[in-house]
Amino acid sequence: MIGVYDSGVGGLSVWKELVALMPAQDYVYVADSAHCPYGDKSREYVARRADTVVRFMIEKGVEAVVVACNTATAAAIAELRSAYSIPFIGMEPAVKPAVNISHTGVVGVLATANTFRGTLYRDTVMRYASGIKVIEKVGKGLVEAVERGVVPKDLIKEYVGEMTDQGADVIVLGCTHFPFLSEEIARCAGPSVRIINPAPAVARQAVRMLDGRVFGGGTRKFYSTGDTAVLRGLAIGIDSSLTPDDFEKVSV
């Protein structure tokens, strides 16, 4: 059984890709929506929440965890790998592929403040973006909008415009919530700007780590520490076989 963990509903963008590659796999998804967003909270706070959620998932029987949250990956994945013997797959900043396809030498990254402060992101930029202008834009308010099930067009126009006005021809979605806004992001950016969603690459990495093995019979269970309405709507939009009984609010 694979656990998929996010601060809220954003990790469904990763779960969607996992299901596409491993549809017969058993999954447990946990949205820590009562404590979302993580982007402006302390690293210590996020690490504590990550540990609490992972312990809950292990109690439910998961044998590998995809930390489908850029902020939680930055804050906690090293500690999680040290504390538990199961495999952990985290979100990788997609700076390298963005640099490889940019023609202008200007790459935009839309993420949370804590993701930008993380060692993994900083190391990735230093390693792969030498000679490239990287425009870092904090997508303040976007996570909250996705959690409410709305598309904040004015905010997206503002953030995307600040990157494209400086010549960005590639925009990296540095938060798993943002693929749910990708249609509007692409519309604001225009047809000449590439949008990179790291979720498919993370799903492929999960397959590699599991050596292509599939466990279980395709069961899905979704838990949320907050309201389940948006989680349920988005997940059923991805997999129409899901029912309301597959979703449960929990106190973790």
mmCIF file of C-alpha atoms in Angstrom:
data_model
loop_
_atom_site.group_PDB
_atom_site.id
_atom_site.type_symbol
_atom_site.label_atom_id
_atom_site.label_comp_id
_atom_site.label_asym_id
_atom_site.label_seq_id
_atom_site.Cartn_x
_atom_site.Cartn_y
_atom_site.Cartn_z
ATOM 1 C CA MET A 1 0.000 0.000 0.000
ATOM 2 C CA ILE A 2 1.321 3.438 -0.968
ATOM 3 C CA GLY A 3 0.598 6.490 1.141
ATOM 4 C CA VAL A 4 0.282 9.873 -0.536
ATOM 5 C CA TYR A 5 0.570 12.866 1.790
ATOM 6 C CA ASP A 6 0.026 16.569 1.220
ATOM 7 C CA SER A 7 -0.867 19.650 3.211
ATOM 8 C CA GLY A 8 -4.226 19.505 1.445
ATOM 9 C CA VAL A 9 -5.748 18.543 -1.889
ATOM 10 C CA GLY A 10 -2.739 19.468 -4.043
ATOM 11 C CA GLY A 11 -1.150 16.042 -3.778
ATOM 12 C CA LEU A 12 -4.011 14.672 -5.839
ATOM 13 C CA SER A 13 -2.097 16.013 -8.842
ATOM 14 C CA VAL A 14 0.625 13.495 -7.966
ATOM 15 C CA TRP A 15 -1.811 10.727 -7.012
ATOM 16 C CA LYS A 16 -3.397 11.111 -10.455
ATOM 17 C CA GLU A 17 -0.063 10.332 -12.103
ATOM 18 C CA LEU A 18 0.604 7.406 -9.752
ATOM 19 C CA VAL A 19 -2.757 5.866 -10.607
ATOM 20 C CA ALA A 20 -2.074 6.302 -14.315
ATOM 21 C CA LEU A 21 1.122 4.239 -13.962
ATOM 22 C CA MET A 22 -0.006 1.816 -11.236
ATOM 23 C CA PRO A 23 -3.819 1.559 -11.379
ATOM 24 C CA ALA A 24 -3.955 -1.736 -9.466
ATOM 25 C CA GLN A 25 -1.991 -0.373 -6.516
ATOM 26 C CA ASP A 26 -3.622 0.201 -3.120
ATOM 27 C CA TYR A 27 -3.473 3.856 -2.005
ATOM 28 C CA VAL A 28 -4.071 5.814 1.170
ATOM 29 C CA TYR A 29 -4.224 9.592 0.713
ATOM 30 C CA VAL A 30 -3.998 12.014 3.636
ATOM 31 C CA ALA A 31 -4.768 15.729 3.254
ATOM 32 C CA ASP A 32 -3.697 17.756 6.274
ATOM 33 C CA SER A 33 -6.231 20.409 5.324
ATOM 34 C CA ALA A 34 -6.898 21.564 8.888
ATOM 35 C CA HIS A 35 -3.304 22.818 9.000
ATOM 36 C CA CYS A 36 -3.046 24.026 5.392
ATOM 37 C CA PRO A 37 -1.284 26.002 4.019
ATOM 38 C CA TYR A 38 2.205 24.947 5.062
ATOM 39 C CA GLY A 39 3.990 27.549 2.941
ATOM 40 C CA ASP A 40 4.314 30.243 5.602
ATOM 41 C CA LYS A 41 4.714 28.027 8.681
ATOM 42 C CA SER A 42 7.992 27.206 10.407
ATOM 43 C CA ARG A 43 10.113 24.287 9.239
ATOM 44 C CA GLU A 44 9.769 22.727 12.701
ATOM 45 C CA TYR A 45 5.985 22.937 12.572
ATOM 46 C CA VAL A 46 5.794 21.316 9.141
ATOM 47 C CA ALA A 47 8.234 18.584 10.192
ATOM 48 C CA ARG A 48 6.079 17.775 13.228
ATOM 49 C CA ARG A 49 2.942 17.589 11.116
ATOM 50 C CA ALA A 50 4.711 15.366 8.578
ATOM 51 C CA ASP A 51 5.828 12.963 11.290
ATOM 52 C CA THR A 52 2.325 12.827 12.776
ATOM 53 C CA VAL A 53 0.708 12.124 9.411
ATOM 54 C CA VAL A 54 3.276 9.481 8.467
ATOM 55 C CA ARG A 55 2.733 7.638 11.755
ATOM 56 C CA PHE A 56 -1.009 7.662 11.029
ATOM 57 C CA MET A 57 -0.385 6.275 7.535
ATOM 58 C CA ILE A 58 1.852 3.502 8.834
ATOM 59 C CA GLU A 59 -0.888 2.533 11.284
ATOM 60 C CA LYS A 60 -3.162 2.196 8.255
ATOM 61 C CA GLY A 61 -0.676 -0.216 6.665
ATOM 62 C CA VAL A 62 1.242 1.843 4.122
ATOM 63 C CA GLU A 63 4.643 0.465 3.103
ATOM 64 C CA ALA A 64 5.910 3.468 1.119
ATOM 65 C CA VAL A 65 5.051 7.166 1.259
ATOM 66 C CA VAL A 66 5.003 9.758 -1.498
ATOM 67 C CA VAL A 67 5.402 13.156 0.157
ATOM 68 C CA ALA A 68 3.352 14.928 -2.500
ATOM 69 C CA CYS A 69 4.061 18.373 -1.079
ATOM 70 C CA ASN A 70 7.052 20.518 -1.988
ATOM 71 C CA THR A 71 7.032 22.334 1.355
ATOM 72 C CA ALA A 72 6.839 19.138 3.423
ATOM 73 C CA THR A 73 9.564 17.554 1.291
ATOM 74 C CA ALA A 74 11.838 20.526 1.936
ATOM 75 C CA ALA A 75 11.107 20.591 5.658
ATOM 76 C CA ALA A 76 10.866 16.963 6.623
ATOM 77 C CA ILE A 77 11.867 14.263 4.164
ATOM 78 C CA ALA A 78 15.419 13.856 5.481
ATOM 79 C CA GLU A 79 14.108 13.358 9.020
ATOM 80 C CA LEU A 80 11.398 10.966 7.826
ATOM 81 C CA ARG A 81 13.936 8.816 6.012
ATOM 82 C CA SER A 82 16.054 8.670 9.161
ATOM 83 C CA ALA A 83 13.130 7.849 11.443
ATOM 84 C CA TYR A 84 11.332 5.171 9.414
ATOM 85 C CA SER A 85 12.511 2.154 7.456
ATOM 86 C CA ILE A 86 9.963 2.442 4.632
ATOM 87 C CA PRO A 87 10.765 4.221 1.333
ATOM 88 C CA PHE A 88 9.931 7.912 0.938
ATOM 89 C CA ILE A 89 9.584 9.662 -2.415
ATOM 90 C CA GLY A 90 9.576 13.463 -2.318
ATOM 91 C CA MET A 91 8.944 16.291 -4.727
ATOM 92 C CA GLU A 92 11.951 17.367 -6.799
ATOM 93 C CA PRO A 93 12.277 20.986 -7.927
ATOM 94 C CA ALA A 94 11.938 20.757 -11.720
ATOM 95 C CA VAL A 95 14.592 23.384 -12.367
ATOM 96 C CA LYS A 96 16.874 21.127 -14.418
ATOM 97 C CA PRO A 97 14.298 20.245 -17.121
ATOM 98 C CA ALA A 98 13.191 23.883 -17.222
ATOM 99 C CA VAL A 99 16.758 25.055 -17.813
ATOM 100 C CA ASN A 100 17.221 22.442 -20.534
ATOM 101 C CA ILE A 101 14.276 23.667 -22.613
ATOM 102 C CA SER A 102 14.544 27.434 -22.038
ATOM 103 C CA HIS A 103 15.509 29.470 -25.109
ATOM 104 C CA THR A 104 15.614 32.848 -23.375
ATOM 105 C CA GLY A 105 17.744 31.759 -20.437
ATOM 106 C CA VAL A 106 15.033 32.940 -18.067
ATOM 107 C CA VAL A 107 13.041 30.452 -15.982
ATOM 108 C CA GLY A 108 10.170 31.235 -13.634
ATOM 109 C CA VAL A 109 9.429 29.177 -10.542
ATOM 110 C CA LEU A 110 6.067 29.539 -8.814
ATOM 111 C CA ALA A 111 6.181 28.058 -5.311
ATOM 112 C CA THR A 112 5.674 28.707 -1.599
ATOM 113 C CA ALA A 113 8.069 30.725 0.533
ATOM 114 C CA ASN A 114 9.194 27.641 2.471
ATOM 115 C CA THR A 115 9.943 25.717 -0.710
ATOM 116 C CA PHE A 116 12.255 28.511 -1.835
ATOM 117 C CA ARG A 117 13.995 28.481 1.542
ATOM 118 C CA GLY A 118 14.580 24.717 1.423
ATOM 119 C CA THR A 119 18.064 23.295 0.974
ATOM 120 C CA LEU A 120 16.927 20.953 -1.803
ATOM 121 C CA TYR A 121 15.650 23.818 -3.948
ATOM 122 C CA ARG A 122 18.683 26.027 -3.318
ATOM 123 C CA ASP A 123 21.080 23.186 -4.113
ATOM 124 C CA THR A 124 19.195 22.354 -7.310
ATOM 125 C CA VAL A 125 19.370 25.945 -8.547
ATOM 126 C CA MET A 126 23.080 26.183 -7.758
ATOM 127 C CA ARG A 127 23.783 22.896 -9.513
ATOM 128 C CA TYR A 128 21.734 23.246 -12.678
ATOM 129 C CA ALA A 129 20.928 26.915 -13.232
ATOM 130 C CA SER A 130 24.375 28.431 -13.619
ATOM 131 C CA GLY A 131 24.126 31.270 -16.128
ATOM 132 C CA ILE A 132 20.313 31.133 -16.043
ATOM 133 C CA LYS A 133 18.092 33.843 -14.607
ATOM 134 C CA VAL A 134 15.672 32.167 -12.194
ATOM 135 C CA ILE A 135 12.680 34.284 -11.206
ATOM 136 C CA GLU A 136 11.259 33.050 -7.916
ATOM 137 C CA LYS A 137 7.653 33.997 -7.341
ATOM 138 C CA VAL A 138 5.810 33.171 -4.127
ATOM 139 C CA GLY A 139 2.276 32.197 -5.103
ATOM 140 C CA LYS A 140 0.652 33.745 -2.057
ATOM 141 C CA GLY A 141 -3.048 32.912 -1.871
ATOM 142 C CA LEU A 142 -3.012 30.233 -4.568
ATOM 143 C CA VAL A 143 -2.952 27.218 -2.243
ATOM 144 C CA GLU A 144 -5.840 28.622 -0.234
ATOM 145 C CA ALA A 145 -7.808 29.181 -3.448
ATOM 146 C CA VAL A 146 -7.342 25.580 -4.583
ATOM 147 C CA GLU A 147 -8.386 24.389 -1.117
ATOM 148 C CA ARG A 148 -11.612 26.364 -1.602
ATOM 149 C CA GLY A 149 -12.107 24.991 -5.096
ATOM 150 C CA VAL A 150 -11.743 28.338 -6.882
ATOM 151 C CA VAL A 151 -9.425 29.737 -9.569
ATOM 152 C CA PRO A 152 -8.023 33.162 -8.562
ATOM 153 C CA LYS A 153 -7.601 34.654 -12.020
ATOM 154 C CA ASP A 154 -6.374 38.065 -10.886
ATOM 155 C CA LEU A 155 -3.623 36.588 -8.701
ATOM 156 C CA ILE A 156 -2.515 34.201 -11.428
ATOM 157 C CA LYS A 157 -2.390 37.015 -13.979
ATOM 158 C CA GLU A 158 -0.267 39.101 -11.586
ATOM 159 C CA TYR A 159 2.219 36.337 -10.721
ATOM 160 C CA VAL A 160 2.592 34.980 -14.246
ATOM 161 C CA GLY A 161 2.947 38.465 -15.676
ATOM 162 C CA GLU A 162 5.790 39.285 -13.295
ATOM 163 C CA MET A 163 7.702 36.293 -14.680
ATOM 164 C CA THR A 164 6.908 36.601 -18.373
ATOM 165 C CA ASP A 165 7.549 40.352 -18.343
ATOM 166 C CA GLN A 166 11.140 39.511 -17.425
ATOM 167 C CA GLY A 167 11.481 37.078 -20.308
ATOM 168 C CA ALA A 168 10.613 33.728 -18.726
ATOM 169 C CA ASP A 169 9.719 31.198 -21.391
ATOM 170 C CA VAL A 170 9.349 28.291 -18.930
ATOM 171 C CA ILE A 171 7.392 28.283 -15.671
ATOM 172 C CA VAL A 172 7.904 25.547 -13.092
ATOM 173 C CA LEU A 173 4.943 24.653 -10.897
ATOM 174 C CA GLY A 174 6.724 24.356 -7.548
ATOM 175 C CA CYS A 175 3.672 23.364 -5.508
ATOM 176 C CA THR A 176 1.429 20.351 -6.075
ATOM 177 C CA HIS A 177 -1.659 22.540 -5.731
ATOM 178 C CA PHE A 178 -0.712 24.561 -8.787
ATOM 179 C CA PRO A 179 -1.429 21.952 -11.513
ATOM 180 C CA PHE A 180 -5.097 22.455 -10.648
ATOM 181 C CA LEU A 181 -4.579 26.046 -11.842
ATOM 182 C CA SER A 182 -2.435 25.110 -14.838
ATOM 183 C CA GLU A 183 -5.072 25.892 -17.454
ATOM 184 C CA GLU A 184 -5.362 29.485 -16.250
ATOM 185 C CA ILE A 185 -1.593 29.770 -15.741
ATOM 186 C CA ALA A 186 -1.018 28.633 -19.332
ATOM 187 C CA ARG A 187 -3.674 31.034 -20.623
ATOM 188 C CA CYS A 188 -2.035 33.974 -18.853
ATOM 189 C CA ALA A 189 1.458 32.934 -19.917
ATOM 190 C CA GLY A 190 0.602 32.510 -23.578
ATOM 191 C CA PRO A 191 1.434 29.772 -26.089
ATOM 192 C CA SER A 192 5.163 30.522 -26.211
ATOM 193 C CA VAL A 193 5.685 29.676 -22.514
ATOM 194 C CA ARG A 194 6.128 26.079 -21.386
ATOM 195 C CA ILE A 195 4.570 24.990 -18.081
ATOM 196 C CA ILE A 196 6.339 22.199 -16.190
ATOM 197 C CA ASN A 197 4.416 20.010 -13.773
ATOM 198 C CA PRO A 198 6.858 17.792 -11.812
ATOM 199 C CA ALA A 199 4.166 15.249 -10.825
ATOM 200 C CA PRO A 200 4.664 12.794 -13.732
ATOM 201 C CA ALA A 201 8.403 12.573 -13.037
ATOM 202 C CA VAL A 202 7.758 11.935 -9.331
ATOM 203 C CA ALA A 203 5.313 9.150 -10.204
ATOM 204 C CA ARG A 204 7.901 7.540 -12.484
ATOM 205 C CA GLN A 205 10.424 7.710 -9.644
ATOM 206 C CA ALA A 206 7.945 5.915 -7.376
ATOM 207 C CA VAL A 207 7.604 3.136 -9.951
ATOM 208 C CA ARG A 208 11.387 2.794 -10.126
ATOM 209 C CA MET A 209 11.696 2.630 -6.347
ATOM 210 C CA LEU A 210 9.077 -0.126 -6.222
ATOM 211 C CA ASP A 211 10.806 -1.986 -9.075
ATOM 212 C CA GLY A 212 7.522 -2.102 -10.964
ATOM 213 C CA ARG A 213 5.880 -4.259 -8.297
ATOM 214 C CA VAL A 214 2.179 -3.802 -7.590
ATOM 215 C CA PHE A 215 0.564 -4.673 -4.279
ATOM 216 C CA GLY A 216 -3.133 -5.091 -3.502
ATOM 217 C CA GLY A 217 -6.269 -4.827 -5.562
ATOM 218 C CA GLY A 218 -6.646 -1.172 -6.410
ATOM 219 C CA THR A 219 -8.308 0.064 -3.229
ATOM 220 C CA ARG A 220 -8.360 3.798 -2.461
ATOM 221 C CA LYS A 221 -8.987 5.506 0.864
ATOM 222 C CA PHE A 222 -8.876 9.262 1.459
ATOM 223 C CA TYR A 223 -8.521 10.990 4.808
ATOM 224 C CA SER A 224 -8.577 14.691 5.614
ATOM 225 C CA THR A 225 -7.955 16.546 8.851
ATOM 226 C CA GLY A 226 -10.300 19.215 7.528
ATOM 227 C CA ASP A 227 -13.390 19.345 5.361
ATOM 228 C CA THR A 228 -13.540 16.614 2.711
ATOM 229 C CA ALA A 229 -15.791 18.343 0.158
ATOM 230 C CA VAL A 230 -13.139 19.754 -2.210
ATOM 231 C CA LEU A 231 -10.944 16.667 -1.764
ATOM 232 C CA ARG A 232 -13.884 14.465 -2.685
ATOM 233 C CA GLY A 233 -14.837 16.555 -5.692
ATOM 234 C CA LEU A 234 -11.330 16.657 -7.148
ATOM 235 C CA ALA A 235 -10.603 12.983 -6.490
ATOM 236 C CA ILE A 236 -13.888 11.787 -8.009
ATOM 237 C CA GLY A 237 -13.123 14.013 -10.984
ATOM 238 C CA ILE A 238 -9.937 11.990 -11.436
ATOM 239 C CA ASP A 239 -11.469 8.567 -10.669
ATOM 240 C CA SER A 240 -15.224 8.360 -11.189
ATOM 241 C CA SER A 241 -15.390 4.939 -9.518
ATOM 242 C CA LEU A 242 -14.831 6.556 -6.098
ATOM 243 C CA THR A 243 -17.792 6.972 -3.755
ATOM 244 C CA PRO A 244 -18.408 9.232 -0.734
ATOM 245 C CA ASP A 245 -17.649 6.236 1.512
ATOM 246 C CA ASP A 246 -14.019 6.392 0.339
ATOM 247 C CA PHE A 247 -13.528 9.731 2.155
ATOM 248 C CA GLU A 248 -13.248 10.294 5.886
ATOM 249 C CA LYS A 249 -12.482 13.229 8.148
ATOM 250 C CA VAL A 250 -9.995 12.366 10.896
ATOM 251 C CA SER A 251 -8.348 14.027 13.879
ATOM 252 C CA VAL A 252 -4.617 13.484 13.537
#
